[in-house]
Structures are given as C-alpha cells and as structure tokens.
Amino acid sequence: MTKDTWGRVQQDLLKAVGKNNFVTWIEPMEFDGVENGIARFLVPTNFIGNWVSRNFGEQIQHHFSRAGEPVERIEFSVAAERPAKAANAGADDVANEPELEHAAAKPVMNGHVAAYGRSSASRQSASGSGIELPGAPLDKRFTFDSFVVGKPNELAHAAARRVAEGGPVSFNPLFLYGGVGLGKTHLMHAIAWHLHTTRPELRVVYLSAEQFMYRFVQALRENSSMQFKEMFRSVDVLMVDDVQFIAGKDSTQEEFFHTFNALVDQNKQIIISADRAPVEIKKLEDRIASRLQSGLVVDLHPTDYELRLGILQHKVDQYRESYPGLRIQDGVLEFLAHRISTNVRVLEGALTKLFAFGSLVGREITLELTQDCLADVLRASDRKVTVEEIQRKVSEHYNMRLSDMIGPKRHRTIARPRQMAMYLAKKLTSRSLPEIGKRFGGRDHTTVMHAVKRIEELKAVDNQIAEDLELLRRMLEA
Ligand SMILES: Nc1ncnc2c1ncn2[C@@H]1O[C@H](COP(=O)(O)OP(=O)(O)OP(=O)(O)O)[C@@H](O)[C@H]1O
C-alpha cells in the first residue's frame, strides 16, 4: 500500500463528495497507511474524525476496495496542533468593513467582561495566560423567569433550558434563529444567568459575532493571536449572538471555524444565534454552515396573538409591583396584542410608552388613551404584510393568475408557488394555519402545514427556491 493508492482514493472521493466537502473534510486528513485491514489517518481534531467517519466512512472504504486495497476499518487519531495562521489574516475583514476600522482599533472595554465562576483575579486569567476572558454584559432582565413561553417559541425555550440545565451534552451547537426582536438574545442571556447561578465554576462567555471579530482583529494587530486562541479555547460555554455578521469576513470565519472545532472537540457547549437558518446565510462558508447545523437548529417563529397577550400580561404584572396604582381598562391589552404584531421589542416599547403616559396624566389607561398615545406605533404596524399581499406578489413573481392561488389546480407550476405563498404567510403574518388555509380557497390546516414543511426542506437543497423566497420576503417587508 503506497501513498499513491491514497492519491487515487482521494481523486475518486473528490468526484463522489464534491469539492466543498472534499476541501473541508477529506483534505485535512493525513494518510498514515493501512495495516491488517485498518486504514489510519491523522486528523486535526476529533470533530473532523468523527464527522468523516459518520458521513464518509463507507465511501472511503468503498474507494479503497476499488483501488485494490480493501480495508475493514478506518481509524483516526488527532495530529498535533496546526501552526498559527499568517499574521496578516483578518486585515481583509476590516478592510471589507470600513466602518469597523475605527472600532477594531479601540481596545475592548473592560465593562464587556462576562466571564463567570471564578474570582475576579482568576477571571482575568484564562488557562493561566494572563488574559482576560471576553464577553458582553448580560441584561439582568433577560432570565428564564421573564421569558413567556407560547407555541411559536416553545421548542427554542425547551432547547435553551436543556442546555442551561447541563448534564451530558445532547446537542452541540444549539443554533437559535428567528426574525428581529423575537427573543434570541433573551434566551442566550437566560442560559448564561442560569449557569452562573447553578454552576458558578463554569467559564461562560457571551458575545456578539461582531465583538468576536473586533477581538480577533485586535489580537492580530497586537500580535497576540496565540492568546486569543487560548482564551477562546479555554471557555466552557461559548455563546455567539448574530453570527450572520461574520458572513463574507473570511479570516474571521476561518478563526471562528477553528475555535468552534476545538471547543466541540472538548465537548464544550456552543450556542449560536442568527437572524436566519445556517444555509440561508449568504457568504457563509459551506463548511461553517454544515457545522452550525450539526447540532440542534431551532427557530423562533413570529409571535401569535396568545403569546403577545401573555407577554403583555407579564409586563403589566411586573410594572404593577412598582406602580400599584396602575389601572388598565379591560380590553386594552387584547387590543395591543391584536394590533401590534411586528415584534416583541415594539410591543414592549408601546407598553412602556403607555405606562409612562398613564402615570404622567394619573388616569386609568383606557382604550381611547391608548389609541391617542400610540397613534404612531399603531399606524406603523398597520403596514404589516397580509396574506392577500403575499398571494399577489407570489403570483406576479411566477407569472400566474391570482385566482390559481386559491383555485383547485394541482399542477406543480401552480402548486409550488402556492406552497411558497403559504410558507411566507406562516412566516410573515401572525395568521394561524387554519386562517391561512381559509384564505387559500378554504384548504385544510394540514395542507398549509405540509406546504410549510415541504418548502422548508426544499429551500435547504434548492438554491433557486431559497433565492426566490429571500427576494419575495424582502419585497413584502419593504
Ligand atoms: N417570549 C418572550 N417573553 C418575554 N420577553 C420577550 C420574549 N421574546 C422577546 N422578548 C423581549 O423582546 C425584546 C427583544 O428580544 P431580543 O433582544 O431577545 O430579540 P432578538 O431575537 O435577539 O432580536 P435581534 O435580532 O434584534 O437581536 C427583549 O426585551 C426581550 O426581553
């Protein structure tokens, strides 16, 4: 058995698994020979070894047989750490992002330390290297207790709780995604607070992807990339918010990728959030997208009426503790939950404004007062997308008749856009499945459910559909 055989096997694998997979998974493996039917490889991390074994093991065996060297088993061992990256890496990321130039050059504020569990002296020192653990401050209000659970967020909440409660790592990473203001950051902070109380010995770091990049670029400028690596690799739980930010920033992505692998390898928990699913993040390297999907991916759906009402009631209860005299007329919260369906942040803002106004004028908050005080917010949320608008835009886009959206035709050229319109209706409006079904010619809610699931599957594999959806979404939300 010679290295040439491995060369041939590699060529076959390249054809079989495609260039991206090949570069990400196969190329980093160093062939170490075959002995007694066992092919041995050195890999940079356990994570890569496990992944290759699970996903490409059989193919590798198959191609060895074809090359005349049958192997019964493949074994991986971890090679020594790779040399540090070139010192000028990362410069492009900043150059691509001119407004960051200034910020990246600034030292990261001390106030941004969010490492828990050690005394402040040891907090300063990750693995004894005299470096500060990075992180953003946590919002005291963002706890599990203050997170209201409803249908649209129950899965994300359950997953976050499971991670916070610890135990054997069952899904890593946890990837949370959803539209603006739906509670991603709140859930991440809640995990951090929970861990802080229950397992104070853990080093938990929460930061935005943007801060990750600042730190990285700063480390490169100061020639301290080794400390940077050590620092991030010494944490027990890493949370990175708004990861879509690193899309298109090549060196930061690369560094993030290595940090990610190193932590997963040590069975450390990673929690990531983004405004969309990994495959939908443009300019994110495939290998990163595939790793981000390798754990549990859950989305926070747009809120429904019940959840909004629950959140409002929760806020009112909290507010009552400080202002016992607060009086709200029946129906006001229902009115707000019905009228403001954009996102929770807007809903909260509206309520705060209303409370402030109510306490200023010292009166009961009536429906009339609400309408006066929140006229601008209510007008803005009137501009929300309707199912009818979605049907119109999708039919225009696919050059079909609007009547076919609600008609009985089942040909794919009509059925597929109809499914896409149902999917968009579910994602962009607060209508329930039966309500959407009704607007599509009285179809059953299971038909809508099936459409949503089908489109979800298709957009992961069909670029055209993913792009069309993105375009339509942008036009509708404009
Ligand atoms: N289910 C919920 N219960 C209580 N408050 C919530 C809930 N969901 C969101 N909020 C509140 O709404 C506000 C926005 O939430 P958050 O910042 O977590 O959103 P996000 O998804 O991270 O948004 P962005 O994409 O803008 O970062 C916060 O004040 C948060 O406390």
Short mmCIF file of C-alpha atoms and ligand atoms in Angstrom, two decimals:
data_model
loop_
_atom_site.label_atom_id
_atom_site.label_comp_id
_atom_site.label_asym_id
_atom_site.label_seq_id
_atom_site.Cartn_x
_atom_site.Cartn_y
_atom_site.Cartn_z
CA MET A 1 0.00 0.00 0.00
CA THR A 2 1.51 3.30 -1.03
CA LYS A 3 0.59 6.90 -0.74
CA ASP A 4 -0.29 6.66 -4.46
CA THR A 5 -3.25 4.46 -3.62
CA TRP A 6 -4.49 7.11 -1.22
CA GLY A 7 -3.93 9.63 -4.02
CA ARG A 8 -6.24 7.59 -6.26
CA VAL A 9 -8.79 7.17 -3.49
CA GLN A 10 -8.72 10.93 -2.94
CA GLN A 11 -9.40 11.60 -6.59
CA ASP A 12 -12.40 9.28 -6.50
CA LEU A 13 -13.63 10.85 -3.29
CA LEU A 14 -13.34 14.31 -4.77
CA LYS A 15 -15.73 13.25 -7.53
CA ALA A 16 -18.02 11.46 -5.12
CA VAL A 17 -18.38 14.06 -2.37
CA GLY A 18 -17.88 17.32 -4.29
CA LYS A 19 -15.20 19.97 -3.94
CA ASN A 20 -16.57 21.72 -0.85
CA ASN A 21 -16.90 18.58 1.20
CA PHE A 22 -13.58 17.39 -0.04
CA VAL A 23 -11.71 20.54 0.95
CA THR A 24 -13.46 20.75 4.30
CA TRP A 25 -13.29 17.16 5.43
CA ILE A 26 -11.04 14.96 3.35
CA GLU A 27 -8.14 17.26 2.60
CA PRO A 28 -7.27 17.93 6.26
CA MET A 29 -6.79 14.18 6.83
CA GLU A 30 -3.28 12.89 6.63
CA PHE A 31 -2.99 9.31 5.45
CA ASP A 32 -0.89 7.16 7.74
CA GLY A 33 -1.03 3.79 5.99
CA VAL A 34 -3.01 0.54 6.02
CA GLU A 35 -2.17 -2.33 8.32
CA ASN A 36 -4.14 -5.52 8.94
CA GLY A 37 -7.09 -4.10 7.03
CA ILE A 38 -7.16 -0.90 9.09
CA ALA A 39 -6.63 2.42 7.30
CA ARG A 40 -5.22 5.00 9.66
CA PHE A 41 -5.44 8.76 9.39
CA LEU A 42 -4.23 11.74 11.32
CA VAL A 43 -6.83 14.49 11.65
CA PRO A 44 -6.51 18.00 13.08
CA THR A 45 -9.40 17.49 15.54
CA ASN A 46 -11.62 14.69 16.86
CA PHE A 47 -14.56 16.55 15.48
CA ILE A 48 -13.29 16.14 11.93
CA GLY A 49 -12.51 12.46 12.54
CA ASN A 50 -15.99 11.77 13.91
CA TRP A 51 -17.67 13.66 11.16
CA VAL A 52 -15.73 11.94 8.39
CA SER A 53 -16.30 8.57 9.96
CA ARG A 54 -20.06 9.14 10.24
CA ASN A 55 -20.58 10.79 6.91
CA PHE A 56 -17.94 9.45 4.56
CA GLY A 57 -16.64 6.29 6.24
CA GLU A 58 -18.39 3.86 3.93
CA GLN A 59 -17.44 5.77 0.83
CA ILE A 60 -13.81 5.82 1.86
CA GLN A 61 -13.86 2.06 2.37
CA HIS A 62 -15.59 1.59 -0.95
CA HIS A 63 -12.98 3.60 -2.82
CA PHE A 64 -10.13 1.77 -1.12
CA SER A 65 -11.59 -1.52 -2.41
CA ARG A 66 -11.92 -0.07 -5.88
CA ALA A 67 -8.27 0.93 -5.75
CA GLY A 68 -7.40 -2.71 -4.94
CA GLU A 69 -6.80 -2.25 -1.20
CA PRO A 70 -9.85 -3.42 0.74
CA VAL A 71 -10.00 -2.08 4.29
CA GLU A 72 -12.27 -3.28 7.07
CA ARG A 73 -11.99 -0.31 9.33
CA ILE A 74 -10.85 3.28 9.40
CA GLU A 75 -9.18 4.79 12.41
CA PHE A 76 -8.45 8.39 13.20
CA SER A 77 -6.03 9.93 15.62
CA VAL A 78 -5.56 13.58 16.35
CA ALA A 79 -2.43 15.15 14.96
CA ALA A 80 -0.51 17.85 16.80
CA GLU A 81 -1.97 21.38 16.60
CA ARG A 82 -1.54 23.16 13.34
CA PRO A 83 0.81 26.14 13.15
CA ALA A 84 -0.66 29.56 13.79
CA LYS A 85 -2.17 31.41 10.92
CA ALA A 86 -0.47 34.15 8.93
CA ALA A 87 -0.21 37.33 10.90
CA ASN A 88 -1.94 39.49 8.34
CA ALA A 89 -5.06 37.38 8.26
CA GLY A 90 -8.09 39.36 9.26
CA ALA A 91 -6.94 42.56 7.66
CA ASP A 92 -9.35 41.94 4.78
CA ASP A 93 -12.26 41.57 7.15
CA VAL A 94 -11.72 45.05 8.42
CA ALA A 95 -10.96 46.43 5.00
CA ASN A 96 -14.25 44.99 3.80
CA GLU A 97 -15.99 46.74 6.62
CA PRO A 98 -14.70 50.31 6.59
CA GLU A 99 -16.83 51.50 9.48
CA LEU A 100 -15.22 48.90 11.69
CA GLU A 101 -11.73 50.19 11.17
CA HIS A 102 -12.09 52.65 13.96
CA ALA A 103 -13.85 50.33 16.36
CA ALA A 104 -11.46 47.47 15.72
CA ALA A 105 -8.53 49.62 16.68
CA LYS A 106 -10.07 50.52 20.01
CA PRO A 107 -9.28 48.37 22.99
CA VAL A 108 -12.24 46.28 24.02
CA MET A 109 -13.87 47.87 27.01
CA ASN A 110 -13.34 46.26 30.37
CA GLY A 111 -17.02 46.55 31.01
CA HIS A 112 -17.51 43.89 28.41
CA VAL A 113 -16.18 41.13 30.55
CA ALA A 114 -18.81 38.48 31.04
CA ALA A 115 -16.94 35.53 32.36
CA TYR A 116 -18.36 33.81 35.35
CA GLY A 117 -17.46 31.43 38.02
CA ARG A 118 -14.00 32.45 39.11
CA SER A 119 -12.84 35.06 41.49
CA SER A 120 -12.14 38.28 39.67
CA ALA A 121 -8.43 37.54 39.83
CA SER A 122 -8.73 34.19 38.12
CA ARG A 123 -11.37 35.62 35.85
CA GLN A 124 -8.65 37.74 34.37
CA SER A 125 -6.65 34.73 33.57
CA ALA A 126 -7.79 32.02 31.23
CA SER A 127 -5.55 28.95 31.47
CA GLY A 128 -3.03 30.96 33.40
CA SER A 129 -2.02 33.03 30.42
CA GLY A 130 -2.84 36.37 31.99
CA ILE A 131 -5.58 37.20 29.52
CA GLU A 132 -8.99 38.49 30.09
CA LEU A 133 -11.98 36.46 29.06
CA PRO A 134 -14.04 38.44 26.60
CA GLY A 135 -17.74 38.91 26.62
CA ALA A 136 -20.58 41.38 26.56
CA PRO A 137 -22.54 42.41 29.64
CA LEU A 138 -25.71 40.49 30.31
CA ASP A 139 -29.07 42.13 30.73
CA LYS A 140 -30.43 41.40 34.22
CA ARG A 141 -33.97 41.30 32.92
CA PHE A 142 -33.31 38.51 30.43
CA THR A 143 -33.90 35.41 32.54
CA PHE A 144 -35.97 32.27 32.06
CA ASP A 145 -38.45 33.61 34.62
CA SER A 146 -39.19 36.63 32.50
CA PHE A 147 -39.42 34.68 29.25
CA VAL A 148 -43.02 33.98 28.31
CA VAL A 149 -43.47 30.69 26.52
CA GLY A 150 -46.01 30.13 23.77
CA LYS A 151 -46.38 27.92 20.73
CA PRO A 152 -44.03 29.98 18.49
CA ASN A 153 -41.10 29.74 20.88
CA GLU A 154 -41.71 26.61 22.93
CA LEU A 155 -39.14 24.48 21.16
CA ALA A 156 -36.44 27.14 21.34
CA HIS A 157 -37.22 27.68 25.00
CA ALA A 158 -37.11 23.95 25.78
CA ALA A 159 -33.77 23.58 24.00
CA ALA A 160 -32.31 26.59 25.80
CA ARG A 161 -33.46 25.21 29.16
CA ARG A 162 -31.94 21.84 28.42
CA VAL A 163 -28.60 23.43 27.61
CA ALA A 164 -28.79 25.62 30.70
CA GLU A 165 -29.59 22.68 32.93
CA GLY A 166 -26.43 21.00 31.72
CA GLY A 167 -25.87 17.28 32.02
CA PRO A 168 -24.34 15.33 29.19
CA VAL A 169 -24.15 17.47 26.08
CA SER A 170 -27.00 16.31 23.93
CA PHE A 171 -26.87 18.76 21.07
CA ASN A 172 -23.93 20.86 20.18
CA PRO A 173 -24.12 23.52 18.92
CA LEU A 174 -27.54 24.81 19.76
CA PHE A 175 -28.42 27.13 16.90
CA LEU A 176 -31.27 29.57 17.55
CA TYR A 177 -32.62 31.66 14.75
CA GLY A 178 -35.55 33.94 14.08
CA GLY A 179 -36.58 37.41 13.00
CA VAL A 180 -35.81 40.65 14.76
CA GLY A 181 -36.87 41.02 18.38
CA LEU A 182 -38.25 37.54 18.91
CA GLY A 183 -36.18 36.65 21.96
CA LYS A 184 -32.91 35.09 20.75
CA THR A 185 -30.71 37.32 22.87
CA HIS A 186 -33.09 36.98 25.80
CA LEU A 187 -32.77 33.19 25.69
CA MET A 188 -28.99 33.27 25.43
CA HIS A 189 -28.70 35.61 28.40
CA ALA A 190 -31.13 33.40 30.31
CA ILE A 191 -28.85 30.41 29.72
CA ALA A 192 -25.86 32.40 30.94
CA TRP A 193 -27.64 33.61 34.09
CA HIS A 194 -28.86 30.13 34.87
CA LEU A 195 -25.39 28.65 34.52
CA HIS A 196 -23.98 31.48 36.57
CA THR A 197 -26.23 30.53 39.47
CA THR A 198 -26.20 26.76 39.20
CA ARG A 199 -22.66 26.04 38.02
CA PRO A 200 -20.54 29.02 39.03
CA GLU A 201 -17.33 27.16 38.28
CA LEU A 202 -18.03 27.24 34.53
CA ARG A 203 -16.47 29.85 32.30
CA VAL A 204 -19.38 31.13 30.29
CA VAL A 205 -18.79 33.67 27.58
CA TYR A 206 -21.48 35.51 25.70
CA LEU A 207 -20.60 37.94 22.93
CA SER A 208 -21.83 39.10 19.55
CA ALA A 209 -20.16 37.87 16.38
CA GLU A 210 -19.16 41.48 15.81
CA GLN A 211 -17.27 41.55 19.09
CA PHE A 212 -15.66 38.25 18.22
CA MET A 213 -14.32 39.92 15.11
CA TYR A 214 -13.12 43.02 16.94
CA ARG A 215 -11.23 40.87 19.39
CA PHE A 216 -9.75 38.81 16.63
CA VAL A 217 -8.61 41.79 14.57
CA GLN A 218 -7.24 43.46 17.66
CA ALA A 219 -5.28 40.32 18.53
CA LEU A 220 -3.78 40.26 15.06
CA ARG A 221 -2.74 43.88 15.29
CA GLU A 222 -1.16 43.35 18.65
CA ASN A 223 0.47 40.10 17.62
CA SER A 224 -1.40 38.28 20.31
CA SER A 225 -3.27 35.72 18.26
CA MET A 226 -1.97 32.84 20.33
CA GLN A 227 -3.51 34.38 23.46
CA PHE A 228 -6.69 34.98 21.51
CA LYS A 229 -6.86 31.33 20.54
CA GLU A 230 -6.07 30.15 24.03
CA MET A 231 -8.60 32.49 25.53
CA PHE A 232 -11.46 31.32 23.37
CA ARG A 233 -10.47 27.70 23.64
CA SER A 234 -10.46 27.78 27.40
CA VAL A 235 -14.11 28.64 27.86
CA ASP A 236 -16.67 26.04 28.94
CA VAL A 237 -19.69 27.53 27.26
CA LEU A 238 -19.42 29.89 24.31
CA MET A 239 -22.38 31.88 23.04
CA VAL A 240 -22.11 33.93 19.89
CA ASP A 241 -25.03 36.18 19.01
CA ASP A 242 -25.92 37.33 15.48
CA VAL A 243 -23.44 35.05 13.75
CA GLN A 244 -24.67 36.22 10.33
CA PHE A 245 -22.37 39.18 10.91
CA ILE A 246 -19.26 37.17 10.06
CA ALA A 247 -20.60 36.16 6.63
CA GLY A 248 -18.22 37.40 3.97
CA LYS A 249 -15.44 38.11 6.50
CA ASP A 250 -13.07 35.38 5.50
CA SER A 251 -10.41 35.45 8.16
CA THR A 252 -12.89 35.86 10.98
CA GLN A 253 -14.86 32.93 9.63
CA GLU A 254 -11.73 30.87 9.50
CA GLU A 255 -10.84 31.67 13.09
CA PHE A 256 -14.38 31.09 14.23
CA PHE A 257 -14.31 27.72 12.49
CA HIS A 258 -11.18 26.63 14.35
CA THR A 259 -12.46 27.90 17.68
CA PHE A 260 -15.70 26.07 17.07
CA ASN A 261 -13.96 22.78 16.25
CA ALA A 262 -11.63 22.99 19.20
CA LEU A 263 -14.49 23.57 21.63
CA VAL A 264 -16.77 20.89 20.21
CA ASP A 265 -13.86 18.53 20.35
CA GLN A 266 -13.54 19.11 24.06
CA ASN A 267 -17.27 18.60 24.43
CA LYS A 268 -17.77 22.24 25.39
CA GLN A 269 -21.19 23.67 24.74
CA ILE A 270 -21.65 26.22 21.97
CA ILE A 271 -24.77 28.30 21.45
CA ILE A 272 -25.19 30.40 18.36
CA SER A 273 -27.91 32.75 17.21
CA ALA A 274 -28.66 34.29 13.86
CA ASP A 275 -31.45 36.03 12.06
CA ARG A 276 -31.85 33.09 9.68
CA ALA A 277 -31.05 29.40 9.27
CA PRO A 278 -27.39 28.46 8.60
CA VAL A 279 -27.98 27.56 4.94
CA GLU A 280 -29.73 30.85 4.33
CA ILE A 281 -26.82 32.97 5.49
CA LYS A 282 -25.25 34.26 2.31
CA LYS A 283 -21.46 34.33 2.05
CA LEU A 284 -21.09 31.94 4.95
CA GLU A 285 -18.68 29.19 4.04
CA ASP A 286 -20.33 25.83 3.44
CA ARG A 287 -18.14 24.10 5.96
CA ILE A 288 -19.23 26.55 8.64
CA ALA A 289 -22.88 26.26 7.68
CA SER A 290 -22.61 22.49 7.87
CA ARG A 291 -21.02 22.61 11.29
CA LEU A 292 -23.60 25.05 12.55
CA GLN A 293 -26.22 22.56 11.53
CA SER A 294 -24.54 19.62 13.15
CA GLY A 295 -26.33 20.06 16.48
CA LEU A 296 -29.85 21.26 17.03
CA VAL A 297 -31.26 24.05 14.87
CA VAL A 298 -34.43 25.65 16.21
CA ASP A 299 -36.27 28.70 15.08
CA LEU A 300 -38.30 31.25 16.96
CA HIS A 301 -41.46 31.79 14.94
CA PRO A 302 -43.17 35.14 14.71
CA THR A 303 -45.36 35.66 17.75
CA ASP A 304 -49.02 34.76 17.70
CA TYR A 305 -51.83 36.59 19.45
CA GLU A 306 -51.77 34.42 22.57
CA LEU A 307 -48.04 34.83 23.08
CA ARG A 308 -48.23 38.59 22.64
CA LEU A 309 -51.04 38.80 25.14
CA GLY A 310 -49.06 36.61 27.57
CA ILE A 311 -46.03 38.88 27.26
CA LEU A 312 -48.12 41.98 27.81
CA GLN A 313 -49.76 40.50 30.90
CA HIS A 314 -46.39 39.50 32.27
CA LYS A 315 -45.06 43.03 31.77
CA VAL A 316 -48.11 44.58 33.40
CA ASP A 317 -47.67 42.31 36.44
CA GLN A 318 -44.05 43.39 36.75
CA TYR A 319 -44.98 47.03 36.34
CA ARG A 320 -47.70 46.76 38.98
CA GLU A 321 -45.07 45.80 41.54
CA SER A 322 -43.50 49.25 41.18
CA TYR A 323 -46.71 51.16 40.46
CA PRO A 324 -49.50 49.55 42.48
CA GLY A 325 -51.89 52.34 41.47
CA LEU A 326 -51.76 51.44 37.80
CA ARG A 327 -55.20 50.91 36.31
CA ILE A 328 -55.79 49.46 32.88
CA GLN A 329 -59.20 49.17 31.32
CA ASP A 330 -60.29 45.71 30.22
CA GLY A 331 -59.60 45.09 26.57
CA VAL A 332 -56.54 47.36 26.27
CA LEU A 333 -54.01 44.52 26.33
CA GLU A 334 -56.10 42.46 23.92
CA PHE A 335 -56.28 45.45 21.61
CA LEU A 336 -52.49 45.88 21.66
CA ALA A 337 -51.81 42.15 21.18
CA HIS A 338 -54.11 42.23 18.21
CA ARG A 339 -52.79 45.39 16.61
CA ILE A 340 -49.04 45.20 17.17
CA SER A 341 -47.77 42.04 15.62
CA THR A 342 -44.37 43.14 14.34
CA ASN A 343 -42.09 42.02 17.14
CA VAL A 344 -41.82 41.84 20.90
CA ARG A 345 -39.48 44.80 21.14
CA VAL A 346 -42.07 47.07 19.52
CA LEU A 347 -44.75 45.63 21.76
CA GLU A 348 -42.69 46.31 24.87
CA GLY A 349 -41.84 49.81 23.68
CA ALA A 350 -45.52 50.56 23.16
CA LEU A 351 -46.41 49.36 26.64
CA THR A 352 -43.64 51.36 28.28
CA LYS A 353 -44.77 54.49 26.50
CA LEU A 354 -48.33 53.82 27.58
CA PHE A 355 -47.36 53.31 31.22
CA ALA A 356 -45.27 56.46 31.21
CA PHE A 357 -48.14 58.43 29.74
CA GLY A 358 -50.67 56.85 32.09
CA SER A 359 -48.65 57.67 35.17
CA LEU A 360 -47.98 61.22 33.94
CA VAL A 361 -51.63 62.03 33.49
CA GLY A 362 -52.57 59.96 36.55
CA ARG A 363 -55.53 58.35 34.85
CA GLU A 364 -56.74 54.86 34.08
CA ILE A 365 -55.35 53.62 30.80
CA THR A 366 -58.37 53.39 28.58
CA LEU A 367 -58.71 52.25 25.01
CA GLU A 368 -59.10 55.85 23.94
CA LEU A 369 -55.96 56.97 25.74
CA THR A 370 -54.12 54.03 24.19
CA GLN A 371 -55.17 55.00 20.69
CA ASP A 372 -54.12 58.59 21.24
CA CYS A 373 -50.85 57.84 22.90
CA LEU A 374 -49.78 55.13 20.48
CA ALA A 375 -51.16 56.57 17.26
CA ASP A 376 -47.77 56.46 15.51
CA VAL A 377 -46.92 52.92 16.61
CA LEU A 378 -50.34 51.68 15.60
CA ARG A 379 -50.11 53.36 12.21
CA ALA A 380 -46.69 51.81 11.59
CA SER A 381 -47.85 48.33 12.45
CA ASP A 382 -50.84 48.74 10.17
CA ARG A 383 -48.35 48.39 7.37
CA LYS A 384 -47.95 44.72 8.18
CA VAL A 385 -47.98 42.14 5.45
CA THR A 386 -51.27 40.47 4.66
CA VAL A 387 -51.89 37.01 3.22
CA GLU A 388 -53.56 38.63 0.24
CA GLU A 389 -50.49 40.75 -0.47
CA ILE A 390 -48.33 37.66 -0.32
CA GLN A 391 -50.58 35.84 -2.77
CA ARG A 392 -50.43 38.81 -5.11
CA LYS A 393 -46.67 39.17 -5.03
CA VAL A 394 -46.00 35.46 -5.42
CA SER A 395 -48.38 35.16 -8.39
CA GLU A 396 -46.75 38.15 -10.05
CA HIS A 397 -43.32 36.68 -9.46
CA TYR A 398 -44.24 33.35 -11.02
CA ASN A 399 -46.41 34.83 -13.70
CA MET A 400 -49.52 33.01 -12.70
CA ARG A 401 -53.09 34.11 -12.17
CA LEU A 402 -54.05 35.24 -8.70
CA SER A 403 -57.15 33.08 -8.92
CA ASP A 404 -54.94 29.99 -9.23
CA MET A 405 -53.58 30.69 -5.76
CA ILE A 406 -56.92 29.88 -4.29
CA GLY A 407 -58.17 27.57 -7.05
CA PRO A 408 -58.05 23.77 -7.17
CA LYS A 409 -55.29 23.25 -9.82
CA ARG A 410 -52.60 20.84 -8.66
CA HIS A 411 -50.03 21.10 -11.43
CA ARG A 412 -46.60 21.69 -9.98
CA THR A 413 -46.13 25.06 -11.76
CA ILE A 414 -49.08 26.28 -9.70
CA ALA A 415 -48.92 24.11 -6.62
CA ARG A 416 -45.32 25.00 -5.79
CA PRO A 417 -45.78 28.80 -5.82
CA ARG A 418 -48.94 28.26 -3.82
CA GLN A 419 -46.96 26.33 -1.24
CA MET A 420 -44.38 29.12 -1.20
CA ALA A 421 -47.11 31.68 -0.61
CA MET A 422 -48.47 29.57 2.27
CA TYR A 423 -44.99 29.30 3.72
CA LEU A 424 -44.49 33.07 3.51
CA ALA A 425 -47.90 33.64 5.04
CA LYS A 426 -46.92 31.49 8.00
CA LYS A 427 -43.57 33.23 8.40
CA LEU A 428 -44.54 36.84 7.78
CA THR A 429 -48.02 37.15 9.24
CA SER A 430 -49.45 36.20 12.58
CA ARG A 431 -52.24 34.17 10.99
CA SER A 432 -52.77 30.65 12.28
CA LEU A 433 -52.60 27.61 9.98
CA PRO A 434 -56.42 27.29 9.73
CA GLU A 435 -56.72 31.02 8.99
CA ILE A 436 -54.16 30.73 6.21
CA GLY A 437 -55.86 27.62 4.81
CA LYS A 438 -59.14 29.51 4.72
CA ARG A 439 -57.58 32.29 2.64
CA PHE A 440 -56.23 29.78 0.17
CA GLY A 441 -59.62 28.69 -1.07
CA GLY A 442 -60.75 27.03 2.15
CA ARG A 443 -57.93 24.50 2.36
CA ASP A 444 -57.39 22.43 5.46
CA HIS A 445 -54.73 23.48 8.00
CA THR A 446 -52.84 20.22 7.39
CA THR A 447 -52.33 21.29 3.75
CA VAL A 448 -50.70 24.50 4.96
CA MET A 449 -48.62 22.59 7.46
CA HIS A 450 -47.43 20.25 4.74
CA ALA A 451 -46.59 23.21 2.46
CA VAL A 452 -44.53 24.89 5.17
CA LYS A 453 -42.60 21.69 5.83
CA ARG A 454 -42.06 20.98 2.13
CA ILE A 455 -40.75 24.48 1.40
CA GLU A 456 -38.53 24.34 4.46
CA GLU A 457 -36.97 21.14 3.07
CA LEU A 458 -36.72 22.47 -0.48
CA LYS A 459 -35.07 25.72 0.39
CA ALA A 460 -32.28 23.83 2.11
CA VAL A 461 -31.39 22.00 -1.10
CA ASP A 462 -32.68 24.17 -3.91
CA ASN A 463 -30.85 27.47 -4.30
CA GLN A 464 -33.38 28.86 -6.73
CA ILE A 465 -36.22 28.41 -4.25
CA ALA A 466 -34.12 29.83 -1.43
CA GLU A 467 -33.29 32.90 -3.53
CA ASP A 468 -36.87 33.41 -4.70
CA LEU A 469 -38.08 33.26 -1.12
CA GLU A 470 -35.49 35.74 0.03
CA LEU A 471 -36.40 38.13 -2.78
CA LEU A 472 -40.12 37.84 -2.11
CA ARG A 473 -39.60 38.31 1.60
CA ARG A 474 -37.61 41.46 1.01
CA MET A 475 -40.22 42.87 -1.38
CA LEU A 476 -43.01 42.12 1.05
CA GLU A 477 -41.25 43.58 4.06
CA ALA A 478 -40.10 46.72 2.26
N1 LIG B 1 -41.09 35.28 24.91
C1 LIG B 1 -40.70 36.44 25.45
N2 LIG B 1 -41.04 36.76 26.72
C2 LIG B 1 -40.70 37.93 27.26
N3 LIG B 1 -39.99 38.88 26.64
C3 LIG B 1 -39.61 38.62 25.37
C4 LIG B 1 -39.95 37.40 24.72
N4 LIG B 1 -39.44 37.44 23.46
C5 LIG B 1 -38.81 38.60 23.34
N5 LIG B 1 -38.91 39.33 24.49
C6 LIG B 1 -38.37 40.66 24.74
O1 LIG B 1 -38.31 41.36 23.50
C7 LIG B 1 -37.14 42.16 23.40
C8 LIG B 1 -36.34 41.74 22.18
O2 LIG B 1 -35.83 40.43 22.40
P1 LIG B 1 -34.34 40.01 21.99
O3 LIG B 1 -33.42 41.16 22.12
O4 LIG B 1 -34.01 38.75 22.69
O5 LIG B 1 -34.58 39.71 20.45
P2 LIG B 1 -33.61 39.11 19.36
O6 LIG B 1 -34.34 37.96 18.78
O7 LIG B 1 -32.28 38.86 19.92
O8 LIG B 1 -33.59 40.30 18.33
P3 LIG B 1 -32.41 40.87 17.37
O9 LIG B 1 -32.47 40.03 16.14
O10 LIG B 1 -32.85 42.27 17.15
O11 LIG B 1 -31.11 40.74 18.10
C9 LIG B 1 -36.38 41.93 24.69
O12 LIG B 1 -36.65 42.99 25.57
C10 LIG B 1 -36.95 40.64 25.24
O13 LIG B 1 -36.92 40.60 26.64
#
